[in-house]
């Protein structure tokens, strides 16, 4: 193992500022089938959650939607979102600089989104060359955060034990998944007045802070490894 610490990044809201676009397209789609939903609902209540879980929760409140409608609805929503991601998406502030500073570390992306959406987002923001094929989608692994299995799948794919992985997440859903997988976790808490960082995670409020935190954690891990 060339480096003791592997970095696993969430995508939406951590590397790329896709959540406003996603929330907007989700609101358009859900309202079209009679499920009341505003873009602010995603940011406030459902950030990081799987689309079908959001649908299920809204159906429990407002009534069922014809299942035959949901498949085409999601397909259309994601196609519209992909078009907007390709032209409107920008990196999270500080992400480009942080990744450049951490380029010697092995890195992967771990997302609840489909793999084509991850690729579209990274290409649109110029971050794709930093990760290669180290993209781990819940749709490919067939397990979604907050279940830790997606992070365990990513660790195995990167060739690292969970205890030698650091997950960087912006949502509480993702933070809990990585903690339950036994990983070190940094919570990019861009809404510290409204969101509480789960116990066991390290809070930062800007990606500009990440390289300093990673350097410290890497030194600590190297020291512990050397003492064994």
PDB file of C-alpha atoms in Angstrom:
ATOM      1  CA  UNK A   1       0.000   0.000   0.000  1.00  0.00           C
ATOM      2  CA  UNK A   2       1.669   3.179  -1.210  1.00  0.00           C
ATOM      3  CA  UNK A   3      -0.245   5.517   1.077  1.00  0.00           C
ATOM      4  CA  UNK A   4      -1.881   4.757   4.444  1.00  0.00           C
ATOM      5  CA  UNK A   5      -4.961   6.911   3.803  1.00  0.00           C
ATOM      6  CA  UNK A   6      -7.518   6.685   0.997  1.00  0.00           C
ATOM      7  CA  UNK A   7      -9.869   9.623   0.376  1.00  0.00           C
ATOM      8  CA  UNK A   8     -13.479   8.902  -0.569  1.00  0.00           C
ATOM      9  CA  UNK A   9     -15.518  11.918  -1.641  1.00  0.00           C
ATOM     10  CA  UNK A  10     -19.253  12.284  -1.889  1.00  0.00           C
ATOM     11  CA  UNK A  11     -20.154  14.080  -5.122  1.00  0.00           C
ATOM     12  CA  UNK A  12     -23.295  16.244  -4.883  1.00  0.00           C
ATOM     13  CA  UNK A  13     -22.815  19.095  -2.440  1.00  0.00           C
ATOM     14  CA  UNK A  14     -19.249  18.035  -1.619  1.00  0.00           C
ATOM     15  CA  UNK A  15     -17.379  18.278  -4.918  1.00  0.00           C
ATOM     16  CA  UNK A  16     -19.994  19.879  -7.175  1.00  0.00           C
ATOM     17  CA  UNK A  17     -22.773  22.366  -6.516  1.00  0.00           C
ATOM     18  CA  UNK A  18     -25.444  20.213  -8.135  1.00  0.00           C
ATOM     19  CA  UNK A  19     -28.019  20.178  -5.369  1.00  0.00           C
ATOM     20  CA  UNK A  20     -29.845  23.396  -6.391  1.00  0.00           C
ATOM     21  CA  UNK A  21     -30.242  22.001  -9.926  1.00  0.00           C
ATOM     22  CA  UNK A  22     -31.324  18.606  -8.619  1.00  0.00           C
ATOM     23  CA  UNK A  23     -33.835  20.142  -6.215  1.00  0.00           C
ATOM     24  CA  UNK A  24     -35.295  22.311  -8.986  1.00  0.00           C
ATOM     25  CA  UNK A  25     -35.766  19.387 -11.393  1.00  0.00           C
ATOM     26  CA  UNK A  26     -37.116  17.186  -8.610  1.00  0.00           C
ATOM     27  CA  UNK A  27     -39.722  19.806  -7.697  1.00  0.00           C
ATOM     28  CA  UNK A  28     -40.858  20.095 -11.317  1.00  0.00           C
ATOM     29  CA  UNK A  29     -41.189  16.318 -11.702  1.00  0.00           C
ATOM     30  CA  UNK A  30     -42.895  15.588  -8.394  1.00  0.00           C
ATOM     31  CA  UNK A  31     -45.447  18.360  -8.678  1.00  0.00           C
ATOM     32  CA  UNK A  32     -46.328  17.091 -12.148  1.00  0.00           C
ATOM     33  CA  UNK A  33     -47.594  13.833 -10.596  1.00  0.00           C
ATOM     34  CA  UNK A  34     -49.394  15.478  -7.687  1.00  0.00           C
ATOM     35  CA  UNK A  35     -46.741  15.240  -4.992  1.00  0.00           C
ATOM     36  CA  UNK A  36     -46.306  18.710  -3.455  1.00  0.00           C
ATOM     37  CA  UNK A  37     -42.597  19.486  -3.268  1.00  0.00           C
ATOM     38  CA  UNK A  38     -40.491  22.645  -3.341  1.00  0.00           C
ATOM     39  CA  UNK A  39     -36.786  22.895  -4.075  1.00  0.00           C
ATOM     40  CA  UNK A  40     -36.230  24.096  -0.516  1.00  0.00           C
ATOM     41  CA  UNK A  41     -37.730  20.819   0.779  1.00  0.00           C
ATOM     42  CA  UNK A  42     -34.789  18.902  -0.663  1.00  0.00           C
ATOM     43  CA  UNK A  43     -32.191  21.152   0.931  1.00  0.00           C
ATOM     44  CA  UNK A  44     -34.036  21.285   4.231  1.00  0.00           C
ATOM     45  CA  UNK A  45     -35.253  17.715   4.710  1.00  0.00           C
ATOM     46  CA  UNK A  46     -34.072  15.280   2.075  1.00  0.00           C
ATOM     47  CA  UNK A  47     -30.504  16.277   1.217  1.00  0.00           C
ATOM     48  CA  UNK A  48     -28.469  13.223   0.217  1.00  0.00           C
ATOM     49  CA  UNK A  49     -31.465  10.866   0.176  1.00  0.00           C
ATOM     50  CA  UNK A  50     -32.310   8.460  -2.638  1.00  0.00           C
ATOM     51  CA  UNK A  51     -34.988   9.748  -5.035  1.00  0.00           C
ATOM     52  CA  UNK A  52     -37.248   6.740  -4.492  1.00  0.00           C
ATOM     53  CA  UNK A  53     -37.074   7.202  -0.709  1.00  0.00           C
ATOM     54  CA  UNK A  54     -38.195  10.795  -1.152  1.00  0.00           C
ATOM     55  CA  UNK A  55     -41.077   9.638  -3.350  1.00  0.00           C
ATOM     56  CA  UNK A  56     -42.096   7.020  -0.773  1.00  0.00           C
ATOM     57  CA  UNK A  57     -42.119   9.606   2.017  1.00  0.00           C
ATOM     58  CA  UNK A  58     -44.189  12.054  -0.038  1.00  0.00           C
ATOM     59  CA  UNK A  59     -46.625   9.292  -0.989  1.00  0.00           C
ATOM     60  CA  UNK A  60     -47.119   8.499   2.704  1.00  0.00           C
ATOM     61  CA  UNK A  61     -48.188  12.114   3.198  1.00  0.00           C
ATOM     62  CA  UNK A  62     -50.124  12.869   0.034  1.00  0.00           C
ATOM     63  CA  UNK A  63     -51.244   9.568  -1.486  1.00  0.00           C
ATOM     64  CA  UNK A  64     -49.897   6.970  -3.879  1.00  0.00           C
ATOM     65  CA  UNK A  65     -48.752   7.649  -7.433  1.00  0.00           C
ATOM     66  CA  UNK A  66     -49.344   5.112 -10.207  1.00  0.00           C
ATOM     67  CA  UNK A  67     -46.182   2.932 -10.163  1.00  0.00           C
ATOM     68  CA  UNK A  68     -46.192   2.834 -13.961  1.00  0.00           C
ATOM     69  CA  UNK A  69     -45.704   6.606 -13.933  1.00  0.00           C
ATOM     70  CA  UNK A  70     -42.715   6.669 -11.588  1.00  0.00           C
ATOM     71  CA  UNK A  71     -40.202   4.947 -13.889  1.00  0.00           C
ATOM     72  CA  UNK A  72     -40.707   7.315 -16.853  1.00  0.00           C
ATOM     73  CA  UNK A  73     -40.899  10.241 -14.424  1.00  0.00           C
ATOM     74  CA  UNK A  74     -37.469   9.494 -12.971  1.00  0.00           C
ATOM     75  CA  UNK A  75     -35.983   8.842 -16.416  1.00  0.00           C
ATOM     76  CA  UNK A  76     -37.258  12.185 -17.731  1.00  0.00           C
ATOM     77  CA  UNK A  77     -36.142  14.053 -14.616  1.00  0.00           C
ATOM     78  CA  UNK A  78     -32.622  12.638 -14.806  1.00  0.00           C
ATOM     79  CA  UNK A  79     -32.346  13.402 -18.531  1.00  0.00           C
ATOM     80  CA  UNK A  80     -33.316  17.025 -17.881  1.00  0.00           C
ATOM     81  CA  UNK A  81     -30.890  17.172 -14.972  1.00  0.00           C
ATOM     82  CA  UNK A  82     -28.023  15.740 -17.043  1.00  0.00           C
ATOM     83  CA  UNK A  83     -28.528  18.458 -19.666  1.00  0.00           C
ATOM     84  CA  UNK A  84     -28.390  21.158 -17.007  1.00  0.00           C
ATOM     85  CA  UNK A  85     -25.392  19.615 -15.244  1.00  0.00           C
ATOM     86  CA  UNK A  86     -23.410  19.630 -18.489  1.00  0.00           C
ATOM     87  CA  UNK A  87     -23.909  23.368 -18.977  1.00  0.00           C
ATOM     88  CA  UNK A  88     -24.660  24.978 -15.598  1.00  0.00           C
ATOM     89  CA  UNK A  89     -22.721  23.005 -13.006  1.00  0.00           C
ATOM     90  CA  UNK A  90     -19.823  24.506 -11.042  1.00  0.00           C
ATOM     91  CA  UNK A  91     -17.516  23.007  -8.386  1.00  0.00           C
ATOM     92  CA  UNK A  92     -18.158  23.608  -4.701  1.00  0.00           C
ATOM     93  CA  UNK A  93     -16.049  26.571  -3.629  1.00  0.00           C
ATOM     94  CA  UNK A  94     -12.584  25.372  -2.655  1.00  0.00           C
ATOM     95  CA  UNK A  95     -13.020  21.862  -4.076  1.00  0.00           C
ATOM     96  CA  UNK A  96     -10.681  22.357  -7.037  1.00  0.00           C
ATOM     97  CA  UNK A  97      -7.970  23.794  -4.808  1.00  0.00           C
ATOM     98  CA  UNK A  98      -8.382  21.093  -2.161  1.00  0.00           C
ATOM     99  CA  UNK A  99      -8.170  18.277  -4.694  1.00  0.00           C
ATOM    100  CA  UNK A 100      -5.047  19.793  -6.250  1.00  0.00           C
ATOM    101  CA  UNK A 101      -3.401  19.918  -2.829  1.00  0.00           C
ATOM    102  CA  UNK A 102      -4.381  16.290  -2.133  1.00  0.00           C
ATOM    103  CA  UNK A 103      -3.498  14.860  -5.537  1.00  0.00           C
ATOM    104  CA  UNK A 104      -0.884  12.439  -4.127  1.00  0.00           C
ATOM    105  CA  UNK A 105      -3.548  10.565  -2.166  1.00  0.00           C
ATOM    106  CA  UNK A 106      -5.597   7.734  -3.694  1.00  0.00           C
ATOM    107  CA  UNK A 107      -9.087   9.145  -4.252  1.00  0.00           C
ATOM    108  CA  UNK A 108     -12.516   7.878  -5.223  1.00  0.00           C
ATOM    109  CA  UNK A 109     -16.059   9.213  -5.473  1.00  0.00           C
ATOM    110  CA  UNK A 110     -18.899   7.525  -3.571  1.00  0.00           C
ATOM    111  CA  UNK A 111     -22.382   8.701  -4.498  1.00  0.00           C
ATOM    112  CA  UNK A 112     -26.037   7.762  -4.139  1.00  0.00           C
ATOM    113  CA  UNK A 113     -26.478   8.946  -7.748  1.00  0.00           C
ATOM    114  CA  UNK A 114     -26.191   6.918 -10.961  1.00  0.00           C
ATOM    115  CA  UNK A 115     -22.703   6.514 -12.414  1.00  0.00           C
ATOM    116  CA  UNK A 116     -23.515   8.478 -15.583  1.00  0.00           C
ATOM    117  CA  UNK A 117     -24.598  11.422 -13.395  1.00  0.00           C
ATOM    118  CA  UNK A 118     -21.342  11.240 -11.429  1.00  0.00           C
ATOM    119  CA  UNK A 119     -19.332  11.247 -14.674  1.00  0.00           C
ATOM    120  CA  UNK A 120     -21.353  14.092 -16.169  1.00  0.00           C
ATOM    121  CA  UNK A 121     -20.823  16.179 -13.034  1.00  0.00           C
ATOM    122  CA  UNK A 122     -17.082  15.566 -12.854  1.00  0.00           C
ATOM    123  CA  UNK A 123     -16.511  16.214 -16.566  1.00  0.00           C
ATOM    124  CA  UNK A 124     -18.568  19.414 -16.474  1.00  0.00           C
ATOM    125  CA  UNK A 125     -16.456  20.780 -13.627  1.00  0.00           C
ATOM    126  CA  UNK A 126     -13.080  19.509 -14.867  1.00  0.00           C
ATOM    127  CA  UNK A 127     -12.595  17.173 -11.905  1.00  0.00           C
ATOM    128  CA  UNK A 128     -12.863  13.900 -13.808  1.00  0.00           C
ATOM    129  CA  UNK A 129      -9.127  13.404 -14.408  1.00  0.00           C
ATOM    130  CA  UNK A 130      -8.454  13.225 -10.674  1.00  0.00           C
ATOM    131  CA  UNK A 131     -10.532  10.099 -10.088  1.00  0.00           C
ATOM    132  CA  UNK A 132     -10.251   7.944 -13.203  1.00  0.00           C
ATOM    133  CA  UNK A 133     -12.594   4.986 -12.899  1.00  0.00           C
ATOM    134  CA  UNK A 134     -12.714   5.105  -9.113  1.00  0.00           C
ATOM    135  CA  UNK A 135     -16.410   5.975  -9.136  1.00  0.00           C
ATOM    136  CA  UNK A 136     -18.725   4.048  -6.822  1.00  0.00           C
ATOM    137  CA  UNK A 137     -22.431   4.479  -7.501  1.00  0.00           C
ATOM    138  CA  UNK A 138     -25.206   3.190  -5.281  1.00  0.00           C
ATOM    139  CA  UNK A 139     -27.065   2.144  -8.423  1.00  0.00           C
ATOM    140  CA  UNK A 140     -24.153  -0.073  -9.465  1.00  0.00           C
ATOM    141  CA  UNK A 141     -23.563  -1.515  -5.987  1.00  0.00           C
ATOM    142  CA  UNK A 142     -27.323  -1.775  -5.342  1.00  0.00           C
ATOM    143  CA  UNK A 143     -27.010  -0.238  -1.878  1.00  0.00           C
ATOM    144  CA  UNK A 144     -27.649   3.338  -0.825  1.00  0.00           C
ATOM    145  CA  UNK A 145     -26.477   5.609   1.965  1.00  0.00           C
ATOM    146  CA  UNK A 146     -27.218   5.682   4.905  1.00  0.00           C
ATOM    147  CA  UNK A 147     -26.496   1.948   4.647  1.00  0.00           C
ATOM    148  CA  UNK A 148     -22.723   1.567   5.171  1.00  0.00           C
ATOM    149  CA  UNK A 149     -22.506  -1.102   2.462  1.00  0.00           C
ATOM    150  CA  UNK A 150     -21.794   1.461  -0.271  1.00  0.00           C
ATOM    151  CA  UNK A 151     -18.733   2.757   1.561  1.00  0.00           C
ATOM    152  CA  UNK A 152     -17.597  -0.781   2.343  1.00  0.00           C
ATOM    153  CA  UNK A 153     -17.941  -1.584  -1.366  1.00  0.00           C
ATOM    154  CA  UNK A 154     -15.860   1.495  -2.251  1.00  0.00           C
ATOM    155  CA  UNK A 155     -13.124   0.621   0.257  1.00  0.00           C
ATOM    156  CA  UNK A 156     -12.854  -2.863  -1.194  1.00  0.00           C
ATOM    157  CA  UNK A 157     -12.735  -1.446  -4.714  1.00  0.00           C
ATOM    158  CA  UNK A 158      -9.919   0.907  -3.750  1.00  0.00           C
ATOM    159  CA  UNK A 159      -7.992  -1.884  -2.014  1.00  0.00           C
ATOM    160  CA  UNK A 160      -8.097  -0.325   1.460  1.00  0.00           C
ATOM    161  CA  UNK A 161      -9.545  -1.389   4.779  1.00  0.00           C
ATOM    162  CA  UNK A 162     -12.338   0.915   6.035  1.00  0.00           C
ATOM    163  CA  UNK A 163     -10.098   2.042   8.909  1.00  0.00           C
ATOM    164  CA  UNK A 164      -7.639   3.432   6.355  1.00  0.00           C
ATOM    165  CA  UNK A 165     -10.310   5.428   4.510  1.00  0.00           C
ATOM    166  CA  UNK A 166     -11.407   9.005   5.069  1.00  0.00           C
ATOM    167  CA  UNK A 167     -14.872   9.900   3.786  1.00  0.00           C
ATOM    168  CA  UNK A 168     -15.664  13.527   2.960  1.00  0.00           C
ATOM    169  CA  UNK A 169     -19.404  14.155   3.073  1.00  0.00           C
ATOM    170  CA  UNK A 170     -21.732  17.155   3.163  1.00  0.00           C
ATOM    171  CA  UNK A 171     -24.954  15.392   4.225  1.00  0.00           C
ATOM    172  CA  UNK A 172     -25.767  13.775   7.561  1.00  0.00           C
ATOM    173  CA  UNK A 173     -27.060  10.744   5.629  1.00  0.00           C
ATOM    174  CA  UNK A 174     -23.622  10.238   4.098  1.00  0.00           C
ATOM    175  CA  UNK A 175     -21.726  10.994   7.290  1.00  0.00           C
ATOM    176  CA  UNK A 176     -23.660   8.320   9.165  1.00  0.00           C
ATOM    177  CA  UNK A 177     -23.074   5.784   6.384  1.00  0.00           C
ATOM    178  CA  UNK A 178     -19.311   6.323   6.513  1.00  0.00           C
ATOM    179  CA  UNK A 179     -19.168   6.283  10.311  1.00  0.00           C
ATOM    180  CA  UNK A 180     -21.097   3.015  10.391  1.00  0.00           C
ATOM    181  CA  UNK A 181     -18.604   1.624   7.858  1.00  0.00           C
ATOM    182  CA  UNK A 182     -15.841   2.277  10.398  1.00  0.00           C
ATOM    183  CA  UNK A 183     -14.173   5.102   8.492  1.00  0.00           C
ATOM    184  CA  UNK A 184     -12.705   8.429   9.455  1.00  0.00           C
ATOM    185  CA  UNK A 185     -15.197  11.091   8.391  1.00  0.00           C
ATOM    186  CA  UNK A 186     -15.019  14.793   7.588  1.00  0.00           C
ATOM    187  CA  UNK A 187     -18.366  16.572   7.496  1.00  0.00           C
ATOM    188  CA  UNK A 188     -18.384  19.540   5.140  1.00  0.00           C
ATOM    189  CA  UNK A 189     -21.060  21.431   7.041  1.00  0.00           C
ATOM    190  CA  UNK A 190     -21.941  24.387   4.852  1.00  0.00           C
ATOM    191  CA  UNK A 191     -25.035  25.090   6.967  1.00  0.00           C
ATOM    192  CA  UNK A 192     -23.636  25.034  10.529  1.00  0.00           C
ATOM    193  CA  UNK A 193     -26.489  27.158  11.886  1.00  0.00           C
ATOM    194  CA  UNK A 194     -29.054  24.602  10.727  1.00  0.00           C
ATOM    195  CA  UNK A 195     -27.232  21.264  10.719  1.00  0.00           C
ATOM    196  CA  UNK A 196     -25.480  19.379  13.515  1.00  0.00           C
ATOM    197  CA  UNK A 197     -22.383  17.349  12.723  1.00  0.00           C
ATOM    198  CA  UNK A 198     -22.854  13.771  13.982  1.00  0.00           C
ATOM    199  CA  UNK A 199     -20.647  12.650  16.852  1.00  0.00           C
ATOM    200  CA  UNK A 200     -17.477  11.028  15.612  1.00  0.00           C
ATOM    201  CA  UNK A 201     -17.117  13.172  12.491  1.00  0.00           C
ATOM    202  CA  UNK A 202     -14.796  16.150  12.044  1.00  0.00           C
ATOM    203  CA  UNK A 203     -16.600  19.308  10.976  1.00  0.00           C
ATOM    204  CA  UNK A 204     -15.259  21.774   8.435  1.00  0.00           C
ATOM    205  CA  UNK A 205     -17.234  24.623   6.914  1.00  0.00           C
ATOM    206  CA  UNK A 206     -15.165  25.090   3.750  1.00  0.00           C
ATOM    207  CA  UNK A 207     -13.293  22.792   1.395  1.00  0.00           C
ATOM    208  CA  UNK A 208     -10.318  25.119   1.763  1.00  0.00           C
ATOM    209  CA  UNK A 209      -9.892  23.597   5.255  1.00  0.00           C
ATOM    210  CA  UNK A 210      -9.718  20.016   4.035  1.00  0.00           C
ATOM    211  CA  UNK A 211      -5.991  19.677   3.143  1.00  0.00           C
ATOM    212  CA  UNK A 212      -4.917  20.695   6.648  1.00  0.00           C
ATOM    213  CA  UNK A 213      -7.284  18.166   8.239  1.00  0.00           C
ATOM    214  CA  UNK A 214      -6.179  15.399   5.872  1.00  0.00           C
ATOM    215  CA  UNK A 215      -2.505  16.094   6.568  1.00  0.00           C
ATOM    216  CA  UNK A 216      -3.097  15.787  10.315  1.00  0.00           C
ATOM    217  CA  UNK A 217      -5.128  12.588  10.015  1.00  0.00           C
ATOM    218  CA  UNK A 218      -2.557  11.085   7.673  1.00  0.00           C
ATOM    219  CA  UNK A 219       0.278  11.814  10.126  1.00  0.00           C
ATOM    220  CA  UNK A 220      -1.723  10.313  12.990  1.00  0.00           C
ATOM    221  CA  UNK A 221      -2.474   7.182  10.991  1.00  0.00           C
ATOM    222  CA  UNK A 222       1.163   6.784   9.946  1.00  0.00           C
ATOM    223  CA  UNK A 223       2.258   7.109  13.570  1.00  0.00           C
ATOM    224  CA  UNK A 224      -0.230   4.494  14.771  1.00  0.00           C
ATOM    225  CA  UNK A 225       0.765   2.132  11.970  1.00  0.00           C
ATOM    226  CA  UNK A 226       4.474   2.520  12.772  1.00  0.00           C
ATOM    227  CA  UNK A 227       3.887   1.693  16.450  1.00  0.00           C
ATOM    228  CA  UNK A 228       2.295  -1.689  15.671  1.00  0.00           C
TER     229      UNK A 228
END
